[in-house]
Coordinates of C-alpha atoms in Angstrom, one line a residue:
M577 CA 6.9 3.1 -37.6
Q578 CA 5.5 2.6 -41.0
K579 CA 3.9 5.3 -43.1
G580 CA 3.3 3.1 -46.2
E581 CA 0.1 3.1 -48.1
V582 CA -2.3 0.1 -48.5
S583 CA -4.1 -1.0 -51.7
V584 CA -7.4 0.6 -52.4
I585 CA -9.1 -2.7 -52.7
A586 CA -7.6 -3.9 -49.3
L587 CA -8.6 -0.6 -47.7
A588 CA -12.2 -1.0 -48.9
L589 CA -12.3 -4.5 -47.2
M590 CA -10.7 -3.3 -44.1
I591 CA -13.2 -0.3 -43.7
G592 CA -16.1 -2.8 -44.0
L593 CA -14.7 -5.3 -41.6
L594 CA -12.8 -3.5 -39.0
S595 CA -14.1 -0.1 -38.5
V596 CA -16.5 0.4 -35.5
C597 CA -18.1 3.7 -35.5
G598 CA -18.3 5.5 -32.2
C599 CA -20.6 8.3 -33.6
S600 CA -18.8 10.4 -36.1
T601 CA -20.1 14.0 -35.9
G602 CA -20.1 16.6 -38.5
G603 CA -17.0 16.6 -40.5
D604 CA -18.4 17.7 -43.9
G605 CA -15.4 20.0 -44.2
Y606 CA -13.0 17.2 -43.4
S607 CA -14.4 14.5 -45.5
K608 CA -11.1 13.9 -47.3
T609 CA -9.2 13.8 -44.0
I610 CA -11.6 11.4 -42.5
Q611 CA -11.7 9.0 -45.5
E612 CA -8.0 8.9 -45.8
M613 CA -7.3 8.6 -42.0
T614 CA -10.0 5.9 -41.6
A615 CA -8.1 4.0 -44.3
Y616 CA -4.8 4.4 -42.7
I617 CA -6.0 3.5 -39.3
N618 CA -7.7 0.4 -40.6
G619 CA -4.4 -0.6 -42.4
Q620 CA -2.5 -0.2 -39.1
I621 CA -5.1 -2.5 -37.5
A622 CA -5.0 -5.1 -40.3
E623 CA -1.2 -5.2 -39.9
D624 CA -1.7 -5.7 -36.2
K625 CA 0.2 -2.6 -35.2
V626 CA -2.6 -1.6 -32.8
K627 CA -5.5 -3.7 -31.4
G628 CA -8.0 -0.8 -31.0
L629 CA -8.0 2.9 -30.7
A630 CA -10.3 6.0 -30.6
I631 CA -9.7 9.4 -32.3
A632 CA -11.3 12.8 -32.0
L633 CA -10.7 15.7 -34.4
V634 CA -11.7 19.2 -33.1
D635 CA -12.3 22.4 -35.0
D636 CA -12.5 25.1 -32.4
Q637 CA -15.6 24.2 -30.5
A638 CA -16.9 21.5 -32.8
T639 CA -16.0 17.8 -32.6
V640 CA -15.9 17.1 -36.3
W641 CA -14.9 13.5 -36.1
V642 CA -15.0 11.1 -33.2
E643 CA -14.8 7.4 -33.9
G644 CA -13.5 4.0 -32.5
F645 CA -11.5 1.5 -34.5
G646 CA -10.5 -2.1 -34.0
K647 CA -11.3 -3.9 -30.7
A648 CA -11.6 -2.8 -27.2
D649 CA -11.7 -6.6 -26.2
V650 CA -10.3 -8.8 -28.8
A651 CA -11.3 -12.1 -27.1
N652 CA -14.9 -11.2 -26.8
G653 CA -15.1 -9.2 -30.1
V654 CA -16.0 -5.9 -28.5
G655 CA -15.3 -3.0 -30.7
A656 CA -13.7 0.2 -29.5
T657 CA -15.9 3.4 -29.8
A658 CA -15.7 7.1 -29.0
D659 CA -16.8 6.2 -25.5
T660 CA -14.5 3.3 -24.7
H661 CA -12.3 4.1 -21.7
F662 CA -8.5 4.2 -22.2
E663 CA -5.6 5.0 -19.8
I664 CA -4.2 8.2 -21.1
G665 CA -0.9 7.9 -19.4
S666 CA 1.2 11.0 -19.4
N667 CA -1.4 13.2 -21.0
S668 CA -2.6 13.3 -17.4
K669 CA 0.4 15.7 -16.7
T670 CA -1.3 18.6 -18.6
F671 CA -4.3 18.4 -16.4
A672 CA -1.9 19.0 -13.4
G673 CA -0.6 22.0 -15.4
V674 CA -4.1 23.3 -15.8
M675 CA -4.7 22.9 -12.0
I676 CA -1.5 24.6 -11.1
A677 CA -2.5 27.5 -13.4
Q678 CA -5.8 27.7 -11.6
L679 CA -4.0 28.2 -8.3
V680 CA -1.6 30.8 -9.9
E681 CA -4.8 32.7 -11.1
K682 CA -6.2 32.6 -7.7
G683 CA -3.1 33.8 -6.0
L684 CA -2.8 30.6 -4.0
I685 CA 0.7 29.5 -5.4
D686 CA 3.9 31.1 -6.4
I687 CA 5.6 28.7 -8.8
D688 CA 9.0 30.3 -8.1
Q689 CA 8.9 29.3 -4.4
P690 CA 11.0 26.3 -3.4
A691 CA 9.2 23.1 -3.6
A692 CA 9.3 22.5 0.2
T693 CA 6.9 25.6 0.6
Y694 CA 4.1 23.3 -0.7
L695 CA 5.7 20.0 0.1
P696 CA 6.4 19.8 3.7
G697 CA 9.3 17.4 4.3
F698 CA 10.8 17.5 0.8
R699 CA 14.4 17.3 0.6
I700 CA 17.1 15.8 -1.7
G701 CA 20.8 15.9 -1.9
G702 CA 22.5 18.1 -4.7
P703 CA 23.6 16.4 -7.9
L704 CA 26.8 14.4 -7.6
G705 CA 29.8 15.8 -9.6
F706 CA 28.1 19.3 -9.9
A707 CA 28.5 22.5 -7.9
A708 CA 25.4 23.4 -5.7
G709 CA 22.8 25.0 -8.0
N710 CA 19.5 26.8 -7.8
P711 CA 16.7 25.5 -5.7
I712 CA 14.1 23.2 -7.0
T713 CA 10.9 25.2 -7.6
I714 CA 7.4 24.4 -8.6
R715 CA 8.2 26.1 -12.1
T716 CA 11.1 23.7 -12.6
M717 CA 8.9 20.8 -11.7
L718 CA 6.5 21.9 -14.3
T719 CA 9.1 22.2 -17.0
H720 CA 11.0 18.9 -16.3
H721 CA 14.1 21.0 -15.2
S722 CA 14.1 20.1 -11.5
G723 CA 16.7 17.4 -11.7
I724 CA 14.6 15.0 -9.5
P725 CA 15.2 11.5 -10.6
G726 CA 12.5 10.5 -13.1
D727 CA 11.3 7.0 -13.0
M728 CA 10.9 5.2 -9.5
F729 CA 7.9 3.1 -10.1
N730 CA 8.0 1.1 -6.9
G731 CA 4.2 0.4 -6.7
G732 CA 3.5 2.8 -9.5
F733 CA 1.6 0.0 -11.4
T734 CA -0.2 -2.8 -9.8
L735 CA -2.8 -5.4 -11.0
K736 CA -6.3 -4.2 -10.4
G737 CA -7.9 -6.0 -7.4
K738 CA -4.5 -6.4 -5.7
P739 CA -3.3 -4.2 -2.7
H740 CA -2.0 -0.9 -4.1
K741 CA -0.6 2.5 -2.9
T742 CA -2.9 5.4 -3.0
M743 CA -1.9 8.6 -4.7
E744 CA -1.0 10.0 -1.4
E745 CA 0.9 6.9 -0.3
M746 CA 2.9 6.9 -3.4
N747 CA 3.9 10.5 -2.8
Q748 CA 4.8 9.8 0.8
W749 CA 6.9 7.0 -0.4
F750 CA 8.6 9.3 -3.0
L751 CA 9.4 11.9 -0.3
Q752 CA 10.8 9.3 2.0
Y753 CA 13.0 8.0 -0.8
L754 CA 14.2 11.2 -2.2
A755 CA 15.3 12.4 1.4
G756 CA 18.2 9.8 1.0
D757 CA 18.8 10.4 -2.7
Y758 CA 20.5 13.0 -4.9
Q759 CA 19.3 15.1 -7.8
A760 CA 20.1 13.4 -11.2
L761 CA 21.2 16.8 -12.8
P762 CA 21.4 20.4 -11.6
V763 CA 18.3 22.6 -11.7
D764 CA 17.8 24.2 -15.1
L765 CA 20.8 22.5 -16.8
V766 CA 18.8 20.5 -19.3
A767 CA 15.2 19.2 -19.7
S768 CA 15.1 15.7 -18.2
Y769 CA 11.7 14.2 -18.0
S770 CA 10.6 13.3 -14.4
N771 CA 7.4 11.3 -13.7
T772 CA 8.5 11.6 -9.8
A773 CA 8.4 15.4 -9.8
V774 CA 5.1 15.5 -11.6
A775 CA 3.5 13.0 -9.4
L776 CA 4.3 15.1 -6.3
L777 CA 2.4 18.0 -7.9
S778 CA -0.9 16.3 -6.7
D779 CA 0.3 17.0 -3.1
V780 CA 1.3 20.5 -4.2
I781 CA -2.1 21.2 -5.5
A782 CA -3.8 19.9 -2.3
N783 CA -1.6 21.8 0.2
A784 CA -1.8 25.1 -2.0
S785 CA -5.5 24.9 -2.3
R786 CA -6.2 23.4 1.2
T787 CA -8.6 21.0 -0.7
D788 CA -8.5 17.4 -1.2
F789 CA -6.9 16.6 -4.6
A790 CA -9.7 14.3 -5.6
A791 CA -12.2 16.9 -5.0
S792 CA -10.2 19.5 -6.9
S793 CA -9.7 17.2 -10.0
E794 CA -13.4 16.4 -10.0
A795 CA -14.4 19.9 -10.0
L796 CA -12.2 20.4 -13.0
F797 CA -13.6 17.6 -14.9
Y798 CA -17.1 18.9 -14.1
K799 CA -16.5 22.3 -15.6
L800 CA -15.0 20.6 -18.6
G801 CA -18.0 18.5 -19.0
M802 CA -15.8 15.4 -18.8
D803 CA -18.3 13.1 -17.0
R804 CA -16.6 10.0 -18.0
T805 CA -13.2 10.9 -16.8
S806 CA -11.2 10.3 -13.5
F807 CA -7.8 10.1 -11.9
D808 CA -9.2 7.1 -10.1
S809 CA -9.5 3.9 -12.2
D810 CA -11.9 2.5 -9.6
S811 CA -14.3 5.4 -9.9
P812 CA -17.9 4.5 -11.1
K813 CA -17.4 7.2 -13.8
V814 CA -15.0 4.9 -15.6
A815 CA -16.3 1.5 -14.4
D816 CA -18.0 0.6 -17.7
N817 CA -16.8 0.3 -21.4
A818 CA -13.1 0.0 -20.4
S819 CA -10.7 -1.2 -23.0
K820 CA -8.5 -4.3 -22.3
G821 CA -4.8 -3.6 -22.5
Y822 CA -2.4 -5.4 -24.8
L823 CA 1.3 -5.9 -24.2
A824 CA 3.5 -7.8 -26.8
G825 CA 0.3 -8.8 -28.6
Q826 CA -1.2 -10.4 -25.6
E827 CA -4.1 -9.2 -23.3
T828 CA -2.3 -8.2 -20.0
G829 CA -3.6 -6.7 -16.8
P830 CA -5.8 -5.0 -16.1
F831 CA -3.4 -2.7 -14.4
R832 CA -4.0 0.2 -12.2
C833 CA -1.6 3.2 -12.5
N834 CA -0.9 4.8 -9.0
L835 CA 1.1 7.8 -10.2
G836 CA -1.6 10.4 -9.9
T837 CA -0.9 13.5 -11.7
S838 CA 2.0 11.9 -13.6
G839 CA -0.2 9.3 -15.5
S840 CA -3.3 8.1 -13.8
I841 CA -6.2 9.5 -15.8
V842 CA -8.9 7.1 -17.6
S843 CA -10.9 8.9 -20.2
T844 CA -12.6 8.6 -23.5
A845 CA -12.0 10.2 -27.0
R846 CA -15.3 12.0 -26.7
D847 CA -14.4 13.5 -23.2
M848 CA -10.9 14.4 -24.3
A849 CA -12.3 16.5 -27.2
K850 CA -14.0 18.6 -24.6
Y851 CA -10.7 19.2 -22.9
L852 CA -9.2 20.3 -26.2
K853 CA -12.1 22.6 -26.8
M854 CA -11.3 24.3 -23.5
I855 CA -7.7 24.9 -24.6
M856 CA -8.8 26.5 -28.1
G857 CA -11.7 28.3 -26.3
N858 CA -9.2 30.3 -24.1
G859 CA -10.1 28.5 -20.9
L860 CA -14.0 28.2 -21.3
G861 CA -15.1 24.8 -20.4
E862 CA -18.5 23.2 -21.2
R863 CA -20.0 24.3 -17.9
G864 CA -18.2 27.3 -17.1
R865 CA -14.8 29.1 -17.2
V866 CA -11.8 27.0 -16.3
L867 CA -9.0 29.6 -16.8
M868 CA -8.9 33.3 -17.9
P869 CA -7.5 33.7 -21.4
V870 CA -4.3 35.5 -20.1
T871 CA -3.7 32.4 -17.8
V872 CA -4.1 29.9 -20.8
E873 CA -1.5 32.1 -22.6
T874 CA 0.8 31.9 -19.7
M875 CA 0.4 28.1 -19.3
L876 CA 1.1 27.6 -22.9
T877 CA 4.3 30.0 -22.9
N878 CA 7.8 28.6 -22.5
Q879 CA 8.5 28.7 -18.7
S880 CA 12.1 27.5 -18.9
T881 CA 15.0 30.0 -18.8
A882 CA 17.0 29.0 -21.7
P883 CA 19.0 26.3 -20.0
P884 CA 22.4 25.7 -21.7
L885 CA 21.7 22.2 -22.9
D886 CA 18.2 22.4 -23.9
F887 CA 18.9 23.3 -27.7
G888 CA 15.4 24.5 -28.5
A889 CA 13.2 22.7 -26.0
K890 CA 10.2 24.7 -24.9
I891 CA 7.8 23.6 -22.3
G892 CA 4.8 25.4 -20.6
F893 CA 2.9 24.2 -17.6
L894 CA 3.8 20.5 -18.6
W895 CA 2.8 21.1 -22.2
Q896 CA 5.3 20.5 -24.8
L897 CA 5.4 23.6 -27.2
T898 CA 7.6 22.4 -30.2
D899 CA 7.1 19.7 -32.8
P900 CA 9.4 20.0 -35.7
E901 CA 7.1 18.0 -37.9
L902 CA 4.2 20.4 -37.4
G903 CA 6.2 23.5 -36.9
Y904 CA 5.0 25.0 -40.2
A905 CA 1.5 25.3 -38.6
G906 CA 2.6 27.9 -36.2
S907 CA 2.0 27.9 -32.4
L908 CA 1.1 24.5 -30.9
C909 CA 1.0 22.4 -27.8
W910 CA 1.1 18.7 -27.4
H911 CA 1.7 15.8 -25.1
N912 CA 1.7 12.1 -25.4
G913 CA 1.3 9.1 -22.9
G914 CA 1.9 5.5 -22.2
T915 CA 1.1 3.0 -19.3
M916 CA 1.9 -0.6 -19.0
T917 CA -0.5 -1.5 -22.0
M918 CA -1.8 1.8 -23.4
T919 CA -0.6 4.7 -25.5
S920 CA -2.0 8.1 -26.4
H921 CA -1.2 11.4 -28.2
M922 CA -2.8 14.7 -28.4
T923 CA -1.8 18.0 -30.2
V924 CA -3.4 21.5 -30.5
L925 CA -2.6 23.8 -33.4
R926 CA -3.4 26.9 -31.7
D927 CA -3.1 29.4 -34.6
H928 CA -5.7 27.4 -36.7
K929 CA -7.8 26.1 -33.8
L930 CA -7.5 22.4 -34.8
A931 CA -6.8 19.6 -32.4
V932 CA -6.7 15.9 -32.3
V933 CA -6.5 13.2 -29.7
V934 CA -5.7 9.5 -30.3
L935 CA -6.1 6.8 -27.6
S936 CA -5.0 3.2 -28.0
N937 CA -5.0 0.1 -26.1
T938 CA -1.6 -1.2 -27.3
S939 CA 1.6 -0.7 -25.5
E940 CA 3.8 -0.8 -28.6
A941 CA 1.6 1.5 -30.7
G942 CA 3.2 4.8 -29.4
G943 CA 4.7 5.5 -32.9
V944 CA 1.6 4.5 -34.6
V945 CA -0.6 6.8 -32.5
A946 CA 1.7 9.8 -32.9
T947 CA 1.7 9.3 -36.7
I948 CA -2.0 9.1 -36.8
A949 CA -2.4 12.2 -34.7
R950 CA 0.2 14.1 -36.8
Q951 CA -1.2 13.0 -40.2
T952 CA -4.7 13.8 -39.3
L953 CA -3.7 17.3 -38.4
K954 CA -1.8 17.7 -41.6
R955 CA -4.7 16.6 -43.7
A956 CA -7.2 18.6 -41.8
L957 CA -5.1 21.8 -41.9
A958 CA -4.8 21.4 -45.6
E959 CA -8.5 21.0 -45.9
K960 CA -9.2 24.0 -43.6
T961 CA -6.6 26.5 -44.8
G962 CA -4.8 25.0 -47.9
L963 CA -1.6 25.1 -45.8
T964 CA 0.5 21.9 -46.6
P965 CA 3.9 20.7 -45.1
P966 CA 7.0 22.1 -46.7
A967 CA 9.3 19.9 -48.7
P968 CA 11.6 17.9 -46.4
Y969 CA 14.9 19.6 -45.8
V970 CA 17.8 18.0 -47.5
P971 CA 21.2 19.0 -46.0
P972 CA 23.6 20.2 -48.6
Y973 CA 26.3 17.6 -49.5
S974 CA 29.5 18.0 -47.8
P975 CA 32.5 15.9 -48.9
P976 CA 34.4 13.7 -46.6
A977 CA 37.3 15.2 -44.6
T978 CA 40.4 13.8 -43.0
W979 CA 40.8 14.8 -39.4
P980 CA 43.9 14.0 -37.1
Q981 CA 43.5 10.9 -35.1
E982 CA 44.0 12.9 -31.9
R983 CA 40.9 15.1 -32.8
L984 CA 38.8 12.0 -33.1
D985 CA 40.3 10.5 -30.0
A986 CA 39.3 13.7 -28.0
M987 CA 35.7 13.0 -28.8
T988 CA 35.6 9.5 -27.4
G989 CA 34.2 8.6 -23.9
I990 CA 31.0 7.9 -22.1
Y991 CA 28.0 10.2 -22.9
V992 CA 24.9 10.6 -20.9
K993 CA 21.7 10.8 -23.1
S994 CA 19.7 13.7 -22.2
D995 CA 16.4 12.8 -23.9
T996 CA 13.6 10.7 -22.4
T997 CA 15.0 7.3 -23.2
G998 CA 18.0 8.0 -20.9
G999 CA 21.0 5.7 -20.8
Y1000 CA 24.6 6.1 -22.1
L1001 CA 26.6 6.1 -25.2
S1002 CA 30.2 4.7 -25.3
I1003 CA 31.9 6.3 -28.2
A1004 CA 35.1 5.0 -29.6
S1005 CA 37.4 6.1 -32.4
V1006 CA 38.0 3.9 -35.3
A1007 CA 40.0 4.4 -38.4
G1008 CA 38.9 7.6 -40.0
G1009 CA 35.9 8.2 -37.8
L1010 CA 33.9 7.3 -34.7
A1011 CA 31.5 4.5 -33.8
W1012 CA 29.0 3.6 -30.9
S1013 CA 26.3 1.3 -30.2
D1014 CA 22.8 2.6 -29.5
A1015 CA 19.8 0.3 -28.8
G1016 CA 21.6 -2.6 -30.3
K1017 CA 22.5 -0.7 -33.5
T1018 CA 26.1 0.2 -34.3
V1019 CA 26.5 3.6 -35.7
N1020 CA 29.6 4.6 -37.7
V1021 CA 30.4 8.1 -38.7
I1022 CA 33.0 10.0 -40.6
P1023 CA 34.0 13.7 -40.6
R1024 CA 32.9 16.1 -43.2
E1025 CA 34.3 19.4 -44.5
N1026 CA 31.3 21.2 -42.8
G1027 CA 32.7 20.3 -39.4
W1028 CA 30.1 17.7 -38.7
L1029 CA 30.1 13.9 -38.7
S1030 CA 27.6 11.6 -40.5
A1031 CA 27.2 8.1 -42.0
A1032 CA 29.5 7.4 -45.0
D1033 CA 26.3 6.9 -47.1
S1034 CA 23.9 9.5 -45.8
Q1035 CA 24.1 13.0 -44.4
A1036 CA 20.4 13.0 -43.3
M1037 CA 21.6 12.8 -39.7
Q1038 CA 24.7 14.8 -38.7
Y1039 CA 26.6 15.1 -35.4
E1040 CA 28.7 17.7 -33.8
F1041 CA 31.0 17.5 -30.8
T1042 CA 31.5 20.7 -28.8
A1043 CA 31.6 22.1 -25.2
V1044 CA 28.6 23.7 -23.6
S1045 CA 28.5 24.9 -20.0
G1046 CA 31.7 23.2 -19.2
R1047 CA 30.6 19.9 -20.5
N1048 CA 31.5 18.0 -23.5
V1049 CA 28.3 17.3 -25.7
M1050 CA 27.4 15.5 -28.8
L1051 CA 24.5 17.3 -30.7

């Protein structure tokens, strides 16, 4: 992820050659933000970090900027616009959160009931190596604390035009598979992202509402005014103006995502702006009320019960509620997404009623898209309120320390990574410190007088080894 600047002359050329306007609306109060981010986006396209994208900046109930950049179809020279269709990936999860919130509001679901209450036939073995814990509930599925194994994409993505599993068939397969499987983790031990659990929520919604899921989701999109959005990529609503997808720089697909509430929505920047307006409008959609204000507040309030290994993670009804880079702006909610070839990111600064969504057609552009979203909000917030990011925190210098070798040896072993990347770290002791390999990069750290460990030449990242809830953990 690069955050470098591009020369003014180069930017001017890029703006003229690469920007494709998708009808930028309003924005007089955000002219500096739009100018600077237009230059930045065009710079990323010129460097081939992303083929094409669309962005929408929303101030309360006004879309102040919506525009497409780069190409939706490189081979045919088709530009991306505000109305280009992109796969939004896991941003789809937040719509499932809204639909569950609607059912809670109507008294049709109790999210603290066991999952089997709304998923007949659901069963799974307890986590191996752990004592029997709490039951899996809808609440724990909403907050990624269910322990249901996360990524079982057997048929989750298919080439369009090929035989595929419907949303209902995928969920039936999940239920059959899980019946012979085990939880990856105990309930409420640590946040562990589960596409499987969220995909099953479409059946929960259908069973609790006694309504076909497709009908329920279309009713939601209608109230939101999102007439060019669907969970079904074969829907006539999203048949035109679809972006091509790019993987490793090459046009790939088109793919169909069969994971339903976990990641199947196809939408546009202009439509997604309407969704963000509903969040900032306390539940009021373009064509009527979607949620009562108190329900929106509940949906965007931390629902997890302080699991011992979460260390500050806060999750509402599938909305992430913490972002250290934007924490200075107060209350917020966000999510991101990625499919086989596309990436997206959206954030709402609730206290300031500012929001952004960025949709891209490039699989490797997740970091670029997130940077564009955050940088846009930082600039817009400064223009709207004068509030700017604080100076980066620089940890106080701590001199190196010498620890007994047996203390270092006690920290070695195999550690399971609890973040969304998954996997393991094998940590070994070396002379005077520790070493491990992560994503092909070797990390060596030495002890410090402050009790933490860090690289010999930098203390920007520091590590602690301790015991939490009977487990040895590295922070």
